[in-house]
Amino acid sequence: MNKRQQIEYSSILAQIAADKVKRLKSFILLISGSLALFFLLNIVIYQQAHAYTLVIALGIMLFLYWFACEDTLPIVSSIFIWTLTLLAFFFAWNTEGLYDTSLLAYPCILVFCAMLNNRVLIASSALFMIISIYCLAYAEYTGLLASPLAEFADWRKAHNTALVLLVFASVVYILTQDLNRLLDKLVKMHINMLRTKQRTQRKALTNRLTLLPNEIACSQYVQARIYRHHSAEQLSALMVLTLNNLNSINASLGFDIGDKLINMIASRLNLLNQSNAKVFHSSNNQFLIFIDETDYHDIEAFAHQALQTTFFSNYVEQYEVEVSACIGIAIAPHDGNNYDALLRRAHTALTSAVQLGHNQFAFFDLEMEDQSKARLAMLAGLKRAIEHHEFELFYQPKIELATNTIAGVEALIRWRKANNSLVSSSDFIPIAEASGLINEIGLWVVKQAAIDCLSWHKLGFNQLGVSVNASPEQFKKGNFGSLVLKTLKQQKLDPSYLDIEITESLFIEDEKNIQSQIHQMVSQGVSISIDDFGTGYSNLNYLTKFNASTLKIDQSFIKNMMHERNQYHLVDAILKMSHAIGIENIAEGIEDKSTANILMQLGCRYGQGYFWSEPVPQNEFCTLLLSWPKGRSGPLTA
């Protein structure tokens, strides 16, 4: 038994001793009541024959009741048993000897010894009882004891009584030994059960990977502290720290490397554990930090310190792994007076920190919660919109500048609510992307665009193709290309009539995965356009790597090129670069004839903008097609 087990064993034995004291006191009260009753009987009936003896015995019992405790238990037990034994012998000696009823107390006294679990008292008191039996027999035999029944005394009575007491004492002694063994076994089983329970609780409250306390432990720890009164100067803070790029590390280097990286960062964060700060590991890429009895300045300093633990170069095996983190912070009692409220608001602040960029932290404020509620309402509305088919496509023509003919069409999604109000794609697409609904919505766009494109062909505009925008989120599952081609096949639209517009933000995602999906579509005839060129990374290498056939110049350059010389030269440079590598251009945001003419002079082939038409629903677009002037060519004039 190790030291810890000995401590646990001793504590249980102490509890058993306390129970023995309670039991002994109950015996003393029982005997005291009996002695008091005997005393009254002696006064009333026997005229104080043994009243003084009973008073002395009662006094001893009351003293023992007052003196009994865990420390005095052996002494009090011995005095209690021997007082009863001697008292029974005294009454037998002074009344009827071997035939006195007081000797019936002997077995009861042995039972008391067994219940007190004292084998020494059983043996010693049983020996005294047997000796006292023979003393009484001898005293009666010699005439020393003047018993009324002395003439009937014989040694057989003494032998039989002594034998019965011996057998009874032996049985009590054996039962006491069995009880001791059973008690010891139960104590050890109880200790093992407690230790198993403690191990289970520790396991339930510990993160398996880092061995830091987990979110359940954090909940218990925080809840126990934030109920205390907080003054204006003494605050508590719950921080949620998230590693941003852990998923990409796991995908590229494997989960073993990711787990070792988490352990490395957990070890650094664990060094931040102080008397008023404690670190928890809630999930794979998320840590919780609680700081108690502090102020805003210290909270902000601690957040910087926590972020710095991820700034260092992380060497895992042969890899140098870079990781970034963001922190959301909720303050108690201002942001909540319970763990659930603080955690929810810390996550809300974390969302804002992530939007700020890598290695940022943000404090919760009510505006964040309003935005979060608005996002949740928008998400619920999007789900209803999918179920009730509330989306529709608007179309904007792409114009060949030299001939003023419609060379293509861009499909732009709109959300028409039940009250007939329109929601722009810029309002709901980010939420659809974050929730994953963009995959379902995106495929619906491809399907509906294909259906509408076929309707244009039936009107006689067989040359028209349609462009749809694709989100980086749609490429993450790796099957976007297959789903697009399957949809086109189902609608019986030739892939050459579909153009997929991607933004430069797609370039920072999983390059090989995206490239394979794009090549799959291009090989079947789908064309690829780079949308909003110049506003992102503008990596020219991607233009050829992703088989881009068209480059769309962002409208922010087009709108200002007539008034800002730098913008003009930038557009000119983009056009010359595109011609050099054999890529067509579409200028977005053209709103007047002069801009269209300048772009045509610079060599831009296609344009798009409100100068010709704003995005319109399908029925209006069909009317636009049928009314568009045919055969018009040459430069546009102001």
XYZ file of C-alpha atoms in Angstrom:
638
model
C 0.000 0.000 0.000
C 1.536 3.289 -1.112
C 1.510 6.541 0.857
C -1.630 7.864 -0.825
C -3.502 4.613 -0.199
C -2.378 4.704 3.451
C -3.817 8.210 3.799
C -7.098 7.117 2.248
C -7.152 3.973 4.417
C -6.501 6.032 7.574
C -9.286 8.483 6.720
C -11.786 5.651 6.307
C -10.640 4.041 9.573
C -11.126 7.415 11.261
C -14.687 7.464 9.951
C -15.213 3.918 11.275
C -13.851 5.016 14.657
C -16.295 7.921 14.700
C -19.132 5.493 14.016
C -17.884 3.297 16.871
C -17.976 6.282 19.229
C -21.598 6.984 18.252
C -22.458 3.316 18.777
C -20.697 3.216 22.172
C -22.512 6.342 23.326
C -25.820 4.762 22.377
C -24.861 1.675 24.466
C -23.907 3.910 27.404
C -27.241 5.734 27.205
C -29.072 2.401 27.091
C -27.225 1.042 30.139
C -27.569 4.374 31.980
C -31.327 4.260 31.494
C -31.408 0.668 32.777
C -29.310 1.553 35.829
C -31.583 4.511 36.564
C -34.598 2.184 36.409
C -32.888 -0.348 38.713
C -32.054 2.480 41.101
C -35.717 3.471 41.335
C -36.722 -0.152 41.890
C -34.156 -0.474 44.671
C -35.466 2.624 46.422
C -39.139 1.761 46.093
C -39.110 -2.026 46.494
C -35.767 -3.148 47.910
C -35.273 -0.261 50.352
C -31.879 0.838 49.018
C -30.294 -2.626 49.146
C -27.857 -1.764 46.322
C -28.742 1.875 45.616
C -25.266 3.215 46.295
C -23.683 0.717 43.928
C -26.135 1.675 41.196
C -25.474 5.395 41.757
C -21.729 4.823 41.449
C -22.220 2.752 38.271
C -24.561 5.393 36.818
C -21.984 8.104 37.569
C -19.299 6.079 35.795
C -21.561 5.688 32.749
C -22.309 9.411 32.554
C -18.606 10.199 32.827
C -17.832 7.725 30.050
C -20.499 9.330 27.826
C -18.858 12.741 28.312
C -15.311 11.379 27.934
C -15.956 9.254 24.794
C -14.295 10.354 21.534
C -12.132 8.850 18.781
C -8.953 9.287 20.813
C -10.346 7.808 24.062
C -12.361 5.046 22.382
C -10.152 2.100 23.562
C -10.084 3.339 27.183
C -13.780 4.170 27.347
C -14.693 0.819 25.723
C -12.612 -1.097 28.265
C -14.022 0.784 31.260
C -17.561 0.369 29.926
C -17.226 -3.409 29.449
C -15.428 -4.035 32.737
C -17.892 -1.865 34.641
C -20.780 -3.954 33.302
C -18.945 -7.227 33.934
C -18.010 -6.344 37.516
C -21.499 -4.987 38.160
C -23.081 -8.276 37.011
C -20.638 -10.251 39.180
C -21.371 -7.958 42.130
C -25.119 -8.588 41.946
C -24.607 -12.345 41.510
C -22.287 -12.469 44.554
C -24.685 -10.515 46.727
C -27.897 -12.265 45.769
C -28.316 -15.794 44.386
C -24.832 -16.724 43.165
C -24.830 -19.070 40.181
C -28.606 -18.872 40.044
C -28.796 -15.077 39.915
C -30.365 -13.540 36.790
C -27.605 -10.904 36.606
C -25.326 -13.571 35.064
C -27.565 -13.389 31.984
C -25.811 -10.075 31.294
C -22.573 -11.931 30.494
C -23.616 -12.945 26.910
C -24.983 -9.449 26.326
C -21.648 -7.964 27.414
C -19.850 -10.267 24.950
C -22.221 -9.045 22.233
C -21.333 -5.459 23.153
C -17.639 -6.394 22.765
C -18.346 -7.820 19.315
C -20.295 -4.747 18.248
C -17.412 -2.558 19.414
C -15.179 -4.825 17.328
C -12.713 -5.368 20.200
C -11.299 -8.886 20.238
C -9.041 -8.205 23.248
C -12.035 -7.282 25.364
C -13.875 -10.412 24.174
C -11.031 -12.668 25.254
C -10.266 -10.935 28.568
C -13.882 -10.468 29.652
C -14.795 -14.048 28.659
C -11.889 -15.356 30.731
C -13.009 -13.275 33.706
C -16.585 -14.483 33.327
C -15.559 -18.151 33.384
C -13.319 -17.582 36.381
C -16.137 -15.715 38.156
C -18.487 -18.664 37.567
C -16.091 -21.018 39.323
C -15.501 -18.468 42.089
C -19.221 -18.348 42.755
C -19.436 -22.139 42.687
C -16.523 -22.481 45.081
C -17.913 -19.779 47.409
C -21.250 -21.562 47.562
C -19.600 -24.957 48.028
C -17.501 -23.763 50.968
C -20.296 -21.733 52.488
C -18.487 -18.458 51.920
C -21.446 -17.235 49.872
C -24.675 -17.418 51.815
C -26.967 -17.976 48.868
C -30.595 -19.018 49.481
C -30.044 -21.763 46.914
C -26.656 -22.911 48.227
C -27.899 -26.408 49.109
C -28.734 -26.980 45.449
C -25.304 -25.842 44.230
C -23.122 -28.344 42.512
C -20.123 -28.237 40.218
C -22.168 -29.398 37.195
C -23.936 -26.022 37.164
C -20.591 -24.212 37.095
C -19.219 -26.513 34.388
C -22.280 -26.136 32.194
C -22.449 -22.345 32.601
C -18.709 -21.950 31.958
C -18.933 -24.196 28.884
C -21.848 -22.206 27.471
C -19.976 -18.952 28.037
C -16.824 -20.396 26.483
C -18.700 -21.570 23.384
C -20.579 -18.271 23.153
C -17.354 -16.264 23.565
C -15.617 -18.412 20.925
C -18.453 -17.880 18.441
C -18.460 -14.129 19.141
C -14.669 -14.016 18.770
C -14.792 -15.882 15.415
C -17.614 -13.674 14.152
C -15.642 -10.593 15.182
C -12.622 -11.841 13.238
C -14.847 -12.433 10.199
C -16.323 -8.978 10.584
C -12.835 -7.483 10.808
C -11.726 -9.254 7.642
C -14.930 -8.266 5.853
C -14.580 -4.681 7.059
C -10.969 -4.526 5.899
C -11.958 -5.960 2.524
C -14.819 -3.481 2.199
C -12.516 -0.615 3.123
C -9.995 -1.617 0.473
C -12.758 -2.093 -2.096
C -14.088 1.333 -1.196
C -10.630 2.852 -1.593
C -10.195 1.190 -4.995
C -13.637 2.386 -6.037
C -12.817 5.932 -4.948
C -9.520 5.859 -6.805
C -11.210 4.473 -9.928
C -13.825 7.205 -9.667
C -11.106 9.833 -9.259
C -9.207 8.487 -12.282
C -12.402 8.505 -14.321
C -13.178 12.049 -13.228
C -9.640 13.188 -14.022
C -9.882 11.529 -17.412
C -13.262 13.151 -18.054
C -11.809 16.539 -17.119
C -8.548 16.184 -19.072
C -7.833 16.579 -22.773
C -6.464 13.281 -24.017
C -3.884 14.836 -26.358
C -2.306 17.606 -24.267
C -3.341 16.427 -20.760
C -4.502 19.970 -20.037
C -7.883 20.365 -18.293
C -10.681 20.352 -20.861
C -13.811 22.432 -21.417
C -15.802 20.575 -18.733
C -13.088 21.400 -16.219
C -13.104 24.992 -17.476
C -16.863 25.211 -16.960
C -16.579 23.998 -13.379
C -13.571 26.218 -12.650
C -15.088 29.377 -14.117
C -18.545 28.848 -12.647
C -17.054 28.442 -9.173
C -15.270 31.803 -9.450
C -17.521 34.235 -11.287
C -20.283 34.067 -8.679
C -18.059 36.110 -6.392
C -18.595 39.829 -6.228
C -16.593 41.823 -8.774
C -15.752 45.443 -8.235
C -15.325 47.829 -11.142
C -11.554 47.386 -10.965
C -11.457 43.631 -10.400
C -12.659 41.760 -13.478
C -12.483 38.256 -14.919
C -11.922 37.353 -18.554
C -12.624 34.225 -20.578
C -10.473 33.973 -23.711
C -11.011 31.621 -26.644
C -7.794 31.056 -28.608
C -8.093 29.306 -31.975
C -5.285 28.100 -34.254
C -6.353 29.280 -37.706
C -4.458 27.061 -40.129
C -4.308 23.750 -38.265
C -6.627 22.024 -40.745
C -4.350 22.839 -43.681
C -1.328 21.596 -41.690
C -3.121 18.315 -40.943
C -4.102 17.988 -44.609
C -0.611 18.688 -45.971
C 1.710 17.179 -43.338
C -0.528 14.664 -41.578
C -2.307 14.492 -38.234
C 0.807 13.263 -36.393
C 2.591 16.509 -37.197
C -0.531 18.467 -36.286
C -0.835 16.701 -32.925
C 2.815 17.337 -32.098
C 2.366 20.986 -33.021
C -0.652 21.250 -30.707
C 1.338 19.687 -27.878
C 4.171 22.137 -28.490
C 1.851 25.145 -28.325
C -0.017 23.650 -25.346
C 3.277 23.380 -23.458
C 3.988 27.057 -24.114
C 0.496 28.098 -23.101
C 0.761 25.976 -19.962
C 3.662 28.176 -18.864
C 1.144 31.029 -18.654
C -0.679 29.283 -15.795
C -0.486 31.648 -12.829
C -2.324 32.150 -9.574
C -5.023 34.139 -11.366
C -4.770 32.581 -14.853
C -5.498 29.043 -15.985
C -5.271 27.416 -19.441
C -7.670 24.741 -20.753
C -7.671 22.725 -24.012
C -11.259 22.507 -25.192
C -10.912 21.005 -28.683
C -8.352 20.121 -31.308
C -7.418 23.662 -32.360
C -8.986 25.644 -29.529
C -7.790 26.663 -26.068
C -9.640 28.461 -23.280
C -7.909 30.825 -20.860
C -9.536 32.244 -17.741
C -8.041 35.211 -15.891
C -9.471 36.205 -12.529
C -9.211 39.378 -10.431
C -7.594 41.554 -13.071
C -8.230 44.665 -15.179
C -8.446 45.568 -18.878
C -4.778 46.495 -19.133
C -3.638 43.125 -17.779
C -6.165 41.264 -19.926
C -4.877 42.959 -23.081
C -1.256 42.287 -22.079
C -2.078 38.644 -21.409
C -3.787 38.313 -24.810
C -0.617 39.625 -26.507
C 1.427 37.149 -24.478
C -0.840 34.241 -25.446
C -0.611 35.150 -29.142
C 3.180 35.331 -28.885
C 3.285 31.653 -27.964
C 2.270 30.920 -31.571
C 4.651 33.433 -33.183
C 7.760 31.318 -32.672
C 9.040 29.010 -35.374
C 7.678 25.539 -34.686
C 10.091 22.789 -35.672
C 8.222 19.489 -35.792
C 10.473 16.667 -36.918
C 12.001 17.901 -40.193
C 9.336 20.532 -40.837
C 9.245 24.197 -39.903
C 5.553 24.816 -39.336
C 4.083 28.305 -39.189
C 0.838 28.750 -37.309
C -1.362 31.745 -36.556
C -3.995 32.306 -33.926
C -6.857 34.616 -32.981
C -8.428 35.324 -29.596
C -11.936 36.344 -28.589
C -12.400 37.837 -25.111
C -15.483 38.170 -22.903
C -15.368 40.064 -19.608
C -17.225 39.115 -16.433
C -19.446 40.467 -15.025
C -20.097 42.966 -17.844
C -20.506 40.382 -20.636
C -22.147 37.705 -18.493
C -22.240 36.241 -15.010
C -22.163 32.561 -15.984
C -19.875 30.337 -18.018
C -22.239 29.675 -20.935
C -22.874 33.379 -21.548
C -19.166 34.212 -21.374
C -18.219 31.368 -23.711
C -20.870 32.313 -26.258
C -19.786 35.942 -26.285
C -16.096 35.062 -26.381
C -16.815 33.014 -29.523
C -18.676 36.001 -30.965
C -15.614 38.164 -30.306
C -13.432 35.445 -31.847
C -15.385 35.725 -35.101
C -14.550 39.431 -35.229
C -10.903 38.736 -34.429
C -10.680 36.242 -37.299
C -12.151 38.826 -39.655
C -9.439 41.286 -38.577
C -6.741 38.893 -39.802
C -4.090 36.578 -38.401
C -2.775 36.927 -34.834
C -5.477 39.360 -33.699
C -7.672 39.536 -30.614
C -10.984 41.279 -30.015
C -13.118 42.128 -26.994
C -16.816 41.381 -27.136
C -19.253 44.239 -27.555
C -23.000 44.318 -28.064
C -22.662 45.311 -31.715
C -20.934 41.983 -32.357
C -23.879 40.161 -30.812
C -26.307 42.118 -32.980
C -24.270 41.174 -36.040
C -24.168 37.566 -34.905
C -27.950 37.511 -34.455
C -28.345 39.093 -37.879
C -26.125 36.369 -39.390
C -28.167 33.670 -37.672
C -31.381 35.228 -38.960
C -29.882 35.442 -42.452
C -28.789 31.806 -42.254
C -32.266 30.684 -41.214
C -33.706 32.756 -44.065
C -31.309 31.167 -46.558
C -32.433 27.696 -45.546
C -36.059 28.706 -46.052
C -35.150 30.331 -49.365
C -33.667 27.050 -50.606
C -36.749 25.112 -49.509
C -39.203 27.606 -51.038
C -37.186 28.326 -54.215
C -36.855 32.036 -53.529
C -33.643 32.507 -55.548
C -33.633 33.770 -59.115
C -30.998 34.744 -61.647
C -30.514 38.179 -63.132
C -28.521 38.578 -66.341
C -26.182 41.279 -67.591
C -24.886 41.237 -71.183
C -21.207 41.258 -72.142
C -20.698 43.509 -75.131
C -18.124 43.229 -77.917
C -16.979 46.859 -78.032
C -16.046 46.969 -81.716
C -19.409 45.684 -82.993
C -21.704 46.588 -80.080
C -23.126 43.043 -80.124
C -23.941 40.844 -77.167
C -21.110 38.319 -76.954
C -22.024 36.674 -73.669
C -24.085 36.887 -70.513
C -23.209 36.894 -66.818
C -25.628 35.267 -64.382
C -26.006 37.064 -61.051
C -28.036 35.487 -58.251
C -30.653 37.433 -56.321
C -32.838 36.458 -53.380
C -36.452 37.550 -53.773
C -38.153 37.317 -50.393
C -41.816 36.573 -49.816
C -42.535 40.295 -49.572
C -41.032 40.706 -53.082
C -37.965 42.579 -51.783
C -34.612 41.696 -53.361
C -31.489 40.811 -51.385
C -28.179 41.400 -53.139
C -25.731 38.521 -53.413
C -23.086 40.554 -51.547
C -25.321 40.414 -48.453
C -25.997 36.685 -48.280
C -23.201 34.941 -50.220
C -20.586 35.363 -47.414
C -22.982 33.723 -44.939
C -23.804 30.977 -47.436
C -20.074 30.351 -47.868
C -19.414 30.215 -44.126
C -22.314 27.806 -43.534
C -21.650 25.516 -46.507
C -24.996 26.310 -48.139
C -23.073 27.810 -51.052
C -22.551 24.321 -52.471
C -26.273 23.713 -52.882
C -26.922 27.270 -54.048
C -24.003 27.175 -56.489
C -25.228 24.030 -58.214
C -28.714 25.517 -58.498
C -27.148 28.550 -60.234
C -25.394 26.298 -62.778
C -28.604 24.355 -63.403
C -30.829 27.441 -63.819
C -28.235 29.257 -65.949
C -28.073 26.234 -68.267
C -31.888 26.161 -68.576
C -32.042 29.890 -69.365
C -29.144 29.635 -71.817
C -31.013 26.973 -73.765
C -34.060 29.250 -73.901
C -31.903 31.967 -75.540
C -30.777 29.439 -78.125
C -34.412 28.660 -78.904
C -34.930 32.386 -79.547
C -32.202 32.220 -82.181
C -29.206 33.427 -80.160
C -27.219 30.239 -80.565
C -23.868 31.955 -80.035
C -24.614 33.086 -76.470
C -22.940 31.423 -73.517
C -23.440 32.119 -69.837
C -20.977 32.919 -67.031
C -21.544 31.915 -63.414
C -19.489 32.858 -60.372
C -17.882 30.101 -58.324
C -16.882 30.422 -54.676
C -13.629 28.968 -53.305
C -15.800 27.011 -50.859
C -17.323 25.053 -53.741
C -13.911 23.640 -54.677
C -13.003 22.404 -51.188
C -14.837 19.069 -51.418
C -12.963 18.192 -54.591
C -16.018 17.253 -56.677
C -17.156 20.641 -58.017
C -15.930 19.925 -61.529
C -17.736 16.598 -61.653
C -20.984 18.116 -60.352
C -20.873 20.956 -62.907
C -20.331 18.574 -65.829
C -23.056 16.264 -64.507
C -25.506 19.191 -64.274
C -24.702 20.338 -67.830
C -25.233 16.811 -69.091
C -28.600 16.557 -67.340
C -29.735 19.874 -68.885
C -28.246 18.911 -72.280
C -26.161 22.102 -72.567
C -22.815 21.838 -74.307
C -20.012 22.688 -71.804
C -18.545 25.194 -74.272
C -21.471 27.521 -73.489
C -20.516 27.732 -69.776
C -17.911 30.074 -68.348
C -16.845 29.722 -64.698
C -15.714 32.982 -63.079
C -13.303 32.559 -60.188
C -11.705 35.208 -57.995
C -8.057 35.547 -57.048
C -8.840 34.487 -53.467
C -9.129 30.966 -54.834
C -5.378 30.994 -55.489
C -4.446 30.659 -51.818
C -6.466 27.481 -51.348
C -5.348 23.913 -52.058
C -3.730 24.581 -55.439
C -3.399 21.003 -56.711
C -6.956 20.075 -55.754
C -8.406 23.178 -57.443
C -6.200 22.856 -60.502
C -7.326 19.279 -61.108
C -11.011 20.289 -60.916
C -10.488 23.203 -63.303
C -8.571 21.027 -65.766
C -11.402 18.496 -65.591
C -13.935 21.146 -66.654
C -11.670 22.811 -69.245
C -10.968 19.461 -70.883
C -14.719 19.138 -71.554
C -15.022 22.651 -73.032
C -15.873 24.844 -70.024
C -13.983 28.155 -70.054
C -12.444 29.903 -67.040
C -12.424 33.644 -66.318
C -10.534 35.489 -63.587
C -12.961 37.942 -61.973
C -12.044 41.211 -60.217
C -8.444 41.045 -61.436
C -6.147 43.529 -59.711
C -7.944 43.616 -56.359
C -6.281 40.515 -54.907
C -2.968 38.763 -55.310
C -2.619 39.346 -59.078
C -0.268 36.410 -59.479
C 0.258 36.122 -63.233
C 1.482 32.562 -62.864
C -2.038 31.445 -61.965
C -3.490 32.789 -65.199
C -1.857 30.020 -67.210
C -1.799 27.420 -64.406
C -5.601 27.542 -64.111
C -6.229 27.646 -67.886
C -7.841 31.095 -67.732
C -9.163 32.242 -71.098
C -10.520 35.606 -69.975
C -9.410 38.221 -67.502
C -12.012 40.640 -66.108
C -10.632 44.041 -65.117
C -12.248 45.185 -61.881
C -14.657 48.084 -62.116
C -12.755 50.091 -59.480
C -10.023 50.669 -62.102
C -12.455 51.342 -64.944
C -14.557 53.961 -63.148
C -11.548 56.117 -62.285
C -9.397 55.680 -65.368
C -10.830 58.755 -67.098
C -9.889 60.999 -64.159
C -6.790 59.351 -62.671
C -3.776 58.924 -64.919
C -2.316 56.134 -62.811
C -5.462 54.069 -63.169
C -5.430 54.646 -66.913
C -1.848 53.382 -67.214
C -2.644 50.431 -64.969
C -5.548 49.371 -67.197
C -3.333 49.842 -70.254
C -0.656 47.633 -68.681
C -3.153 44.897 -67.841
C -4.471 44.898 -71.399
C -0.976 44.715 -72.946
C 0.016 41.916 -70.574
C -3.152 39.982 -71.445
C -2.522 40.339 -75.196
C 1.048 39.164 -74.735
C -0.047 35.852 -73.144
C -3.108 35.420 -75.378
C -5.876 36.115 -72.850
C -9.014 38.094 -73.664
C -10.226 40.980 -71.468
C -13.577 42.167 -70.199
C -13.782 45.590 -68.585
C -16.403 45.765 -65.827
C -18.310 48.805 -64.649
C -18.534 50.779 -67.920
C -21.109 53.538 -67.440
C -20.560 55.938 -70.380
C -19.605 55.995 -74.066
C -16.295 57.773 -73.582
C -14.976 55.053 -71.239
C -16.092 52.372 -73.699
C -14.335 54.157 -76.601
C -11.071 54.616 -74.645
C -11.050 50.950 -73.659
C -11.637 49.917 -77.265
C -8.729 52.136 -78.360
C -6.492 50.486 -75.722
C -7.328 47.101 -77.197
C -10.001 45.851 -74.788
C -12.354 43.583 -76.726
C -15.323 43.200 -74.338
C -17.139 45.434 -71.893
C -19.860 45.127 -69.313
C -21.740 47.740 -67.356
C -24.789 49.923 -66.799
C -24.022 51.809 -70.004
C -25.743 48.946 -71.832
C -27.851 47.297 -69.171
C -28.025 46.647 -65.481
C -28.652 43.024 -64.391
C -32.284 42.130 -65.186
C -34.515 39.067 -64.648
C -34.731 36.373 -67.321
C -37.964 37.618 -68.932
C -36.615 41.176 -69.229
C -33.330 39.885 -70.573
C -35.126 37.919 -73.306
C -36.909 41.148 -74.267
C -33.545 42.925 -74.321
C -32.112 40.261 -76.638
C -35.001 40.524 -79.072
C -34.845 44.334 -79.152
C -31.042 44.616 -79.408
C -29.989 46.403 -82.670
C -28.412 43.987 -85.117
C -25.574 44.666 -87.530
C -24.310 47.697 -85.609
C -20.536 47.947 -85.745
C -17.695 50.413 -85.447
C -16.595 52.566 -82.520
C -19.123 54.004 -80.159
C -19.550 57.747 -80.372
C -20.330 60.096 -77.546
